[in-house]
Amino acid sequence: MERAEDNGKRMAAALDQLLTSSNEPTVSGESSIFRIPSILSKHNKEAYLPNAFSFGPWHHDECNLQPTKALKINYLNGLLGRFPDRSAKLLELVCAVRNKNDLARQSYAGKISLSDDELVKILVLDGCFITEFFLKNSNAEGYFQPYQ
């Protein structure tokens, strides 16, 4: 009869082997953005796919989202128009995001296959869109007014 300690060691070794041989992408302790597990989307894949906007690198190039990319560009233009030196502000934003590029990549559970330049471009565009959206939809006191 196997002793409990020997059984525990055998099970721990089997689990350790599972951890080291897994082909699944690793999730760092910094990850906070995850893909939907396939078991959830199994019954209705469309329920988990963006149909108007996407934010971040995972769905940015899908054909059905290209019309809203133009809207994001317009909002970026509007946000930059709030500053006296648009070019300087854009450079500041790009540099700020570029300095956080590694942290941004670590935030995603799984590999981001985009170049650093492409990821920065997407994050600046999306971040500026969200910022300008809230600015456009807030009143003078800064309270959010629901989109109408």
Short mmCIF file of N, CA and C in Angstrom, two decimals:
data_model
loop_
_atom_site.label_atom_id
_atom_site.label_comp_id
_atom_site.label_asym_id
_atom_site.label_seq_id
_atom_site.Cartn_x
_atom_site.Cartn_y
_atom_site.Cartn_z
N MET A 1 0.84 -1.18 0.00
CA MET A 1 0.00 0.00 0.00
C MET A 1 0.89 1.25 0.00
N GLU A 2 0.57 2.19 -0.89
CA GLU A 2 1.38 3.41 -1.05
C GLU A 2 1.11 4.36 0.11
N ARG A 3 2.18 4.90 0.64
CA ARG A 3 2.04 5.86 1.73
C ARG A 3 1.51 7.18 1.18
N ALA A 4 0.82 7.94 2.02
CA ALA A 4 0.23 9.22 1.61
C ALA A 4 1.31 10.18 1.13
N GLU A 5 2.46 10.20 1.79
CA GLU A 5 3.53 11.12 1.39
C GLU A 5 4.06 10.76 0.01
N ASP A 6 4.26 9.46 -0.25
CA ASP A 6 4.73 9.02 -1.57
C ASP A 6 3.69 9.36 -2.65
N ASN A 7 2.43 9.16 -2.34
CA ASN A 7 1.36 9.47 -3.28
C ASN A 7 1.34 10.98 -3.56
N GLY A 8 1.52 11.80 -2.53
CA GLY A 8 1.56 13.25 -2.70
C GLY A 8 2.72 13.67 -3.57
N LYS A 9 3.89 13.07 -3.36
CA LYS A 9 5.07 13.40 -4.17
C LYS A 9 4.84 13.02 -5.63
N ARG A 10 4.22 11.87 -5.85
CA ARG A 10 3.95 11.41 -7.21
C ARG A 10 2.98 12.36 -7.91
N MET A 11 1.95 12.77 -7.19
CA MET A 11 0.96 13.70 -7.77
C MET A 11 1.59 15.07 -8.03
N ALA A 12 2.42 15.54 -7.11
CA ALA A 12 3.08 16.83 -7.29
C ALA A 12 4.00 16.78 -8.51
N ALA A 13 4.70 15.68 -8.69
CA ALA A 13 5.59 15.53 -9.86
C ALA A 13 4.78 15.52 -11.15
N ALA A 14 3.63 14.86 -11.13
CA ALA A 14 2.77 14.82 -12.32
C ALA A 14 2.25 16.20 -12.66
N LEU A 15 1.84 16.97 -11.66
CA LEU A 15 1.36 18.33 -11.89
C LEU A 15 2.49 19.23 -12.36
N ASP A 16 3.68 19.06 -11.79
CA ASP A 16 4.83 19.84 -12.22
C ASP A 16 5.15 19.56 -13.68
N GLN A 17 5.05 18.31 -14.09
CA GLN A 17 5.26 17.94 -15.49
C GLN A 17 4.22 18.61 -16.38
N LEU A 18 2.99 18.65 -15.91
CA LEU A 18 1.91 19.30 -16.66
C LEU A 18 2.21 20.79 -16.85
N LEU A 19 2.71 21.42 -15.80
CA LEU A 19 3.03 22.85 -15.88
C LEU A 19 4.15 23.13 -16.86
N THR A 20 5.16 22.32 -16.88
CA THR A 20 6.32 22.58 -17.74
C THR A 20 6.10 22.14 -19.17
N SER A 21 5.12 21.28 -19.43
CA SER A 21 4.92 20.80 -20.80
C SER A 21 3.74 21.44 -21.49
N SER A 22 3.05 22.33 -20.82
CA SER A 22 1.86 22.94 -21.39
C SER A 22 2.23 23.85 -22.56
N ASN A 23 1.43 23.79 -23.63
CA ASN A 23 1.62 24.66 -24.78
C ASN A 23 0.74 25.90 -24.70
N GLU A 24 -0.03 26.02 -23.64
CA GLU A 24 -0.90 27.18 -23.47
C GLU A 24 -0.05 28.41 -23.21
N PRO A 25 -0.49 29.59 -23.67
CA PRO A 25 0.26 30.81 -23.37
C PRO A 25 0.27 31.03 -21.86
N THR A 26 1.40 31.48 -21.39
CA THR A 26 1.51 31.73 -19.96
C THR A 26 0.85 33.05 -19.62
N VAL A 27 0.37 33.14 -18.43
CA VAL A 27 -0.26 34.34 -17.93
C VAL A 27 0.63 34.88 -16.84
N SER A 28 1.11 36.10 -17.04
CA SER A 28 1.97 36.69 -16.01
C SER A 28 1.11 37.19 -14.87
N GLY A 29 1.73 37.46 -13.75
CA GLY A 29 1.01 38.02 -12.62
C GLY A 29 0.46 39.40 -12.92
N GLU A 30 0.97 40.03 -13.97
CA GLU A 30 0.53 41.37 -14.37
C GLU A 30 -0.66 41.34 -15.31
N SER A 31 -0.99 40.17 -15.85
CA SER A 31 -2.07 40.08 -16.84
C SER A 31 -3.41 40.46 -16.23
N SER A 32 -4.15 41.28 -16.96
CA SER A 32 -5.48 41.66 -16.51
C SER A 32 -6.48 41.69 -17.67
N ILE A 33 -6.01 41.39 -18.87
CA ILE A 33 -6.87 41.38 -20.05
C ILE A 33 -6.78 39.97 -20.64
N PHE A 34 -7.92 39.30 -20.71
CA PHE A 34 -7.94 37.90 -21.11
C PHE A 34 -8.86 37.69 -22.29
N ARG A 35 -8.58 36.67 -23.06
CA ARG A 35 -9.49 36.26 -24.13
C ARG A 35 -10.63 35.46 -23.50
N ILE A 36 -11.76 35.46 -24.18
CA ILE A 36 -12.90 34.67 -23.72
C ILE A 36 -12.54 33.20 -23.89
N PRO A 37 -12.69 32.40 -22.84
CA PRO A 37 -12.42 30.96 -23.00
C PRO A 37 -13.32 30.35 -24.06
N SER A 38 -12.78 29.45 -24.85
CA SER A 38 -13.54 28.88 -25.97
C SER A 38 -14.80 28.17 -25.51
N ILE A 39 -14.81 27.65 -24.32
CA ILE A 39 -16.02 26.97 -23.86
C ILE A 39 -17.20 27.94 -23.71
N LEU A 40 -16.91 29.20 -23.40
CA LEU A 40 -17.99 30.19 -23.28
C LEU A 40 -18.54 30.60 -24.64
N SER A 41 -17.67 30.70 -25.62
CA SER A 41 -18.12 31.14 -26.93
C SER A 41 -18.58 29.99 -27.81
N LYS A 42 -18.50 28.78 -27.32
CA LYS A 42 -18.84 27.59 -28.10
C LYS A 42 -20.27 27.62 -28.64
N HIS A 43 -21.20 28.08 -27.83
CA HIS A 43 -22.61 28.04 -28.23
C HIS A 43 -23.05 29.25 -29.05
N ASN A 44 -22.38 30.38 -28.86
CA ASN A 44 -22.75 31.59 -29.60
C ASN A 44 -21.51 32.47 -29.73
N LYS A 45 -20.68 32.14 -30.71
CA LYS A 45 -19.42 32.86 -30.88
C LYS A 45 -19.61 34.35 -31.10
N GLU A 46 -20.65 34.74 -31.83
CA GLU A 46 -20.89 36.14 -32.14
C GLU A 46 -21.16 36.97 -30.88
N ALA A 47 -21.65 36.33 -29.84
CA ALA A 47 -21.96 37.06 -28.60
C ALA A 47 -20.70 37.64 -27.97
N TYR A 48 -19.55 37.10 -28.31
CA TYR A 48 -18.30 37.53 -27.68
C TYR A 48 -17.36 38.26 -28.64
N LEU A 49 -17.84 38.57 -29.83
CA LEU A 49 -17.03 39.30 -30.80
C LEU A 49 -17.52 40.74 -30.91
N PRO A 50 -16.61 41.70 -30.96
CA PRO A 50 -17.06 43.09 -31.09
C PRO A 50 -17.74 43.31 -32.44
N ASN A 51 -18.84 44.07 -32.42
CA ASN A 51 -19.54 44.32 -33.69
C ASN A 51 -19.57 45.79 -34.06
N ALA A 52 -19.03 46.66 -33.21
CA ALA A 52 -18.97 48.08 -33.54
C ALA A 52 -17.59 48.64 -33.22
N PHE A 53 -17.13 48.46 -32.01
CA PHE A 53 -15.84 48.98 -31.58
C PHE A 53 -15.02 47.87 -30.96
N SER A 54 -13.72 47.99 -31.11
CA SER A 54 -12.81 47.15 -30.35
C SER A 54 -11.76 48.07 -29.77
N PHE A 55 -11.22 47.67 -28.65
CA PHE A 55 -10.18 48.44 -28.00
C PHE A 55 -9.00 47.52 -27.75
N GLY A 56 -7.83 47.96 -28.15
CA GLY A 56 -6.66 47.14 -27.98
C GLY A 56 -6.35 46.31 -29.21
N PRO A 57 -5.37 45.45 -29.11
CA PRO A 57 -4.80 44.79 -30.28
C PRO A 57 -5.55 43.57 -30.81
N TRP A 58 -6.44 42.97 -30.06
CA TRP A 58 -6.96 41.67 -30.48
C TRP A 58 -7.89 41.70 -31.68
N HIS A 59 -8.73 42.66 -31.82
CA HIS A 59 -9.71 42.67 -32.91
C HIS A 59 -9.58 43.89 -33.82
N HIS A 60 -8.52 44.66 -33.66
CA HIS A 60 -8.42 45.97 -34.32
C HIS A 60 -8.49 45.93 -35.83
N ASP A 61 -8.08 44.82 -36.45
CA ASP A 61 -8.01 44.80 -37.92
C ASP A 61 -9.16 44.06 -38.59
N GLU A 62 -10.21 43.74 -37.85
CA GLU A 62 -11.33 43.02 -38.44
C GLU A 62 -12.13 43.95 -39.35
N CYS A 63 -12.53 43.42 -40.47
CA CYS A 63 -13.19 44.22 -41.52
C CYS A 63 -14.43 44.96 -41.03
N ASN A 64 -15.24 44.31 -40.22
CA ASN A 64 -16.49 44.95 -39.79
C ASN A 64 -16.26 46.12 -38.84
N LEU A 65 -15.03 46.28 -38.34
CA LEU A 65 -14.74 47.37 -37.41
C LEU A 65 -14.05 48.55 -38.08
N GLN A 66 -13.76 48.45 -39.36
CA GLN A 66 -13.05 49.53 -40.06
C GLN A 66 -13.83 50.84 -40.12
N PRO A 67 -15.16 50.83 -40.27
CA PRO A 67 -15.87 52.12 -40.27
C PRO A 67 -15.70 52.89 -38.96
N THR A 68 -15.63 52.19 -37.84
CA THR A 68 -15.47 52.91 -36.57
C THR A 68 -14.02 53.35 -36.36
N LYS A 69 -13.10 52.79 -37.12
CA LYS A 69 -11.71 53.27 -37.05
C LYS A 69 -11.66 54.73 -37.54
N ALA A 70 -12.43 55.05 -38.56
CA ALA A 70 -12.50 56.43 -39.05
C ALA A 70 -13.05 57.35 -37.97
N LEU A 71 -14.03 56.88 -37.21
CA LEU A 71 -14.58 57.67 -36.12
C LEU A 71 -13.52 57.89 -35.03
N LYS A 72 -12.74 56.87 -34.74
CA LYS A 72 -11.66 57.00 -33.76
C LYS A 72 -10.65 58.06 -34.21
N ILE A 73 -10.35 58.08 -35.50
CA ILE A 73 -9.41 59.07 -36.03
C ILE A 73 -9.99 60.48 -35.88
N ASN A 74 -11.29 60.63 -36.15
CA ASN A 74 -11.94 61.94 -35.96
C ASN A 74 -11.89 62.38 -34.50
N TYR A 75 -12.09 61.45 -33.60
CA TYR A 75 -12.04 61.79 -32.18
C TYR A 75 -10.62 62.13 -31.75
N LEU A 76 -9.63 61.45 -32.29
CA LEU A 76 -8.23 61.81 -32.01
C LEU A 76 -7.98 63.24 -32.47
N ASN A 77 -8.44 63.56 -33.66
CA ASN A 77 -8.30 64.92 -34.19
C ASN A 77 -8.98 65.93 -33.28
N GLY A 78 -10.18 65.59 -32.79
CA GLY A 78 -10.89 66.48 -31.89
C GLY A 78 -10.15 66.68 -30.57
N LEU A 79 -9.61 65.61 -30.02
CA LEU A 79 -8.86 65.73 -28.77
C LEU A 79 -7.62 66.58 -28.96
N LEU A 80 -6.89 66.34 -30.03
CA LEU A 80 -5.68 67.14 -30.28
C LEU A 80 -6.01 68.60 -30.51
N GLY A 81 -7.20 68.87 -31.06
CA GLY A 81 -7.64 70.25 -31.28
C GLY A 81 -7.88 71.02 -30.00
N ARG A 82 -7.92 70.35 -28.88
CA ARG A 82 -8.09 71.02 -27.59
C ARG A 82 -6.79 71.62 -27.06
N PHE A 83 -5.68 71.36 -27.76
CA PHE A 83 -4.36 71.82 -27.31
C PHE A 83 -3.79 72.82 -28.30
N PRO A 84 -3.04 73.82 -27.81
CA PRO A 84 -2.49 74.83 -28.72
C PRO A 84 -1.47 74.27 -29.71
N ASP A 85 -0.70 73.28 -29.29
CA ASP A 85 0.30 72.68 -30.18
C ASP A 85 -0.02 71.19 -30.36
N ARG A 86 -0.83 70.92 -31.38
CA ARG A 86 -1.30 69.56 -31.64
C ARG A 86 -0.15 68.58 -31.80
N SER A 87 0.84 68.96 -32.56
CA SER A 87 1.96 68.05 -32.85
C SER A 87 2.73 67.70 -31.59
N ALA A 88 2.95 68.70 -30.75
CA ALA A 88 3.67 68.45 -29.49
C ALA A 88 2.86 67.53 -28.59
N LYS A 89 1.55 67.72 -28.53
CA LYS A 89 0.70 66.87 -27.68
C LYS A 89 0.68 65.45 -28.21
N LEU A 90 0.59 65.29 -29.53
CA LEU A 90 0.60 63.95 -30.11
C LEU A 90 1.92 63.25 -29.81
N LEU A 91 3.02 63.95 -29.95
CA LEU A 91 4.33 63.38 -29.63
C LEU A 91 4.39 62.98 -28.16
N GLU A 92 3.87 63.83 -27.29
CA GLU A 92 3.85 63.52 -25.85
C GLU A 92 3.04 62.25 -25.57
N LEU A 93 1.89 62.13 -26.20
CA LEU A 93 1.05 60.95 -26.01
C LEU A 93 1.75 59.68 -26.51
N VAL A 94 2.33 59.77 -27.70
CA VAL A 94 3.03 58.60 -28.27
C VAL A 94 4.18 58.19 -27.36
N CYS A 95 4.96 59.15 -26.89
CA CYS A 95 6.09 58.83 -26.02
C CYS A 95 5.63 58.24 -24.70
N ALA A 96 4.56 58.75 -24.15
CA ALA A 96 4.03 58.22 -22.89
C ALA A 96 3.59 56.78 -23.04
N VAL A 97 2.90 56.48 -24.12
CA VAL A 97 2.44 55.10 -24.36
C VAL A 97 3.63 54.21 -24.68
N ARG A 98 4.56 54.70 -25.48
CA ARG A 98 5.74 53.90 -25.83
C ARG A 98 6.52 53.52 -24.56
N ASN A 99 6.59 54.44 -23.60
CA ASN A 99 7.30 54.15 -22.35
C ASN A 99 6.60 53.07 -21.52
N LYS A 100 5.33 52.82 -21.79
CA LYS A 100 4.57 51.79 -21.08
C LYS A 100 4.31 50.56 -21.96
N ASN A 101 5.01 50.47 -23.09
CA ASN A 101 4.78 49.39 -24.04
C ASN A 101 4.93 48.01 -23.40
N ASP A 102 6.01 47.82 -22.64
CA ASP A 102 6.22 46.50 -22.01
C ASP A 102 5.12 46.18 -21.01
N LEU A 103 4.71 47.17 -20.23
CA LEU A 103 3.63 46.98 -19.27
C LEU A 103 2.33 46.65 -20.00
N ALA A 104 2.08 47.33 -21.10
CA ALA A 104 0.86 47.06 -21.88
C ALA A 104 0.86 45.62 -22.38
N ARG A 105 1.98 45.16 -22.91
CA ARG A 105 2.07 43.77 -23.39
C ARG A 105 1.86 42.78 -22.26
N GLN A 106 2.40 43.07 -21.09
CA GLN A 106 2.23 42.17 -19.95
C GLN A 106 0.78 42.13 -19.46
N SER A 107 0.03 43.17 -19.76
CA SER A 107 -1.36 43.22 -19.30
C SER A 107 -2.25 42.24 -20.05
N TYR A 108 -1.82 41.83 -21.23
CA TYR A 108 -2.59 40.89 -22.03
C TYR A 108 -2.13 39.47 -21.74
N ALA A 109 -3.09 38.60 -21.46
CA ALA A 109 -2.79 37.19 -21.26
C ALA A 109 -2.66 36.56 -22.64
N GLY A 110 -1.45 36.28 -23.05
CA GLY A 110 -1.20 35.74 -24.38
C GLY A 110 -0.30 36.67 -25.16
N LYS A 111 0.20 36.16 -26.23
CA LYS A 111 1.17 36.89 -27.04
C LYS A 111 0.48 37.92 -27.93
N ILE A 112 1.05 39.10 -27.99
CA ILE A 112 0.61 40.15 -28.91
C ILE A 112 1.62 40.15 -30.05
N SER A 113 1.18 39.82 -31.24
CA SER A 113 2.11 39.64 -32.36
C SER A 113 2.38 40.92 -33.13
N LEU A 114 1.91 42.05 -32.65
CA LEU A 114 2.14 43.32 -33.33
C LEU A 114 3.51 43.88 -32.99
N SER A 115 4.05 44.70 -33.89
CA SER A 115 5.29 45.41 -33.59
C SER A 115 5.01 46.44 -32.50
N ASP A 116 6.07 46.92 -31.87
CA ASP A 116 5.92 47.95 -30.85
C ASP A 116 5.23 49.18 -31.44
N ASP A 117 5.63 49.59 -32.64
CA ASP A 117 5.04 50.77 -33.26
C ASP A 117 3.55 50.60 -33.50
N GLU A 118 3.15 49.43 -33.99
CA GLU A 118 1.74 49.18 -34.27
C GLU A 118 0.92 49.14 -32.98
N LEU A 119 1.46 48.52 -31.94
CA LEU A 119 0.75 48.47 -30.67
C LEU A 119 0.59 49.87 -30.09
N VAL A 120 1.63 50.67 -30.13
CA VAL A 120 1.56 52.04 -29.62
C VAL A 120 0.50 52.82 -30.40
N LYS A 121 0.50 52.69 -31.69
CA LYS A 121 -0.48 53.40 -32.54
C LYS A 121 -1.91 53.02 -32.14
N ILE A 122 -2.16 51.75 -31.95
CA ILE A 122 -3.50 51.29 -31.58
C ILE A 122 -3.89 51.82 -30.20
N LEU A 123 -2.97 51.74 -29.25
CA LEU A 123 -3.28 52.18 -27.89
C LEU A 123 -3.49 53.68 -27.79
N VAL A 124 -2.72 54.46 -28.54
CA VAL A 124 -2.92 55.91 -28.55
C VAL A 124 -4.26 56.24 -29.19
N LEU A 125 -4.55 55.65 -30.32
CA LEU A 125 -5.81 55.92 -31.02
C LEU A 125 -7.00 55.54 -30.14
N ASP A 126 -6.97 54.36 -29.55
CA ASP A 126 -8.09 53.91 -28.72
C ASP A 126 -8.21 54.74 -27.45
N GLY A 127 -7.10 55.02 -26.81
CA GLY A 127 -7.13 55.82 -25.58
C GLY A 127 -7.64 57.22 -25.82
N CYS A 128 -7.21 57.82 -26.91
CA CYS A 128 -7.67 59.18 -27.23
C CYS A 128 -9.14 59.17 -27.62
N PHE A 129 -9.59 58.14 -28.30
CA PHE A 129 -11.02 58.04 -28.63
C PHE A 129 -11.86 58.00 -27.35
N ILE A 130 -11.47 57.15 -26.41
CA ILE A 130 -12.23 57.03 -25.16
C ILE A 130 -12.22 58.36 -24.40
N THR A 131 -11.07 59.00 -24.33
CA THR A 131 -10.95 60.28 -23.62
C THR A 131 -11.84 61.34 -24.26
N GLU A 132 -11.76 61.49 -25.56
CA GLU A 132 -12.56 62.50 -26.26
C GLU A 132 -14.04 62.16 -26.19
N PHE A 133 -14.39 60.89 -26.22
CA PHE A 133 -15.79 60.49 -26.09
C PHE A 133 -16.36 61.01 -24.77
N PHE A 134 -15.63 60.81 -23.68
CA PHE A 134 -16.12 61.27 -22.39
C PHE A 134 -16.12 62.80 -22.31
N LEU A 135 -15.12 63.44 -22.89
CA LEU A 135 -15.10 64.90 -22.88
C LEU A 135 -16.28 65.48 -23.66
N LYS A 136 -16.57 64.90 -24.80
CA LYS A 136 -17.68 65.40 -25.63
C LYS A 136 -19.03 65.17 -24.97
N ASN A 137 -19.11 64.17 -24.12
CA ASN A 137 -20.39 63.80 -23.54
C ASN A 137 -20.48 64.16 -22.06
N SER A 138 -19.70 65.14 -21.65
CA SER A 138 -19.81 65.63 -20.28
C SER A 138 -20.26 67.08 -20.33
N ASN A 139 -20.91 67.52 -19.27
CA ASN A 139 -21.34 68.92 -19.26
C ASN A 139 -20.24 69.78 -18.67
N ALA A 140 -20.50 71.05 -18.52
CA ALA A 140 -19.47 72.00 -18.07
C ALA A 140 -18.91 71.65 -16.70
N GLU A 141 -19.71 71.01 -15.86
CA GLU A 141 -19.25 70.64 -14.52
C GLU A 141 -18.45 69.33 -14.55
N GLY A 142 -18.36 68.69 -15.70
CA GLY A 142 -17.60 67.46 -15.82
C GLY A 142 -18.39 66.20 -15.58
N TYR A 143 -19.71 66.34 -15.42
CA TYR A 143 -20.54 65.15 -15.22
C TYR A 143 -20.87 64.52 -16.56
N PHE A 144 -20.84 63.22 -16.60
CA PHE A 144 -21.11 62.50 -17.85
C PHE A 144 -22.59 62.60 -18.21
N GLN A 145 -22.83 62.94 -19.46
CA GLN A 145 -24.17 62.96 -19.99
C GLN A 145 -24.32 61.75 -20.90
N PRO A 146 -25.27 60.89 -20.63
CA PRO A 146 -25.41 59.69 -21.48
C PRO A 146 -25.56 60.07 -22.94
N TYR A 147 -24.97 59.26 -23.80
CA TYR A 147 -25.03 59.49 -25.24
C TYR A 147 -26.47 59.45 -25.70
N GLN A 148 -26.86 60.43 -26.50
CA GLN A 148 -28.25 60.50 -26.96
C GLN A 148 -28.35 60.38 -28.44
#
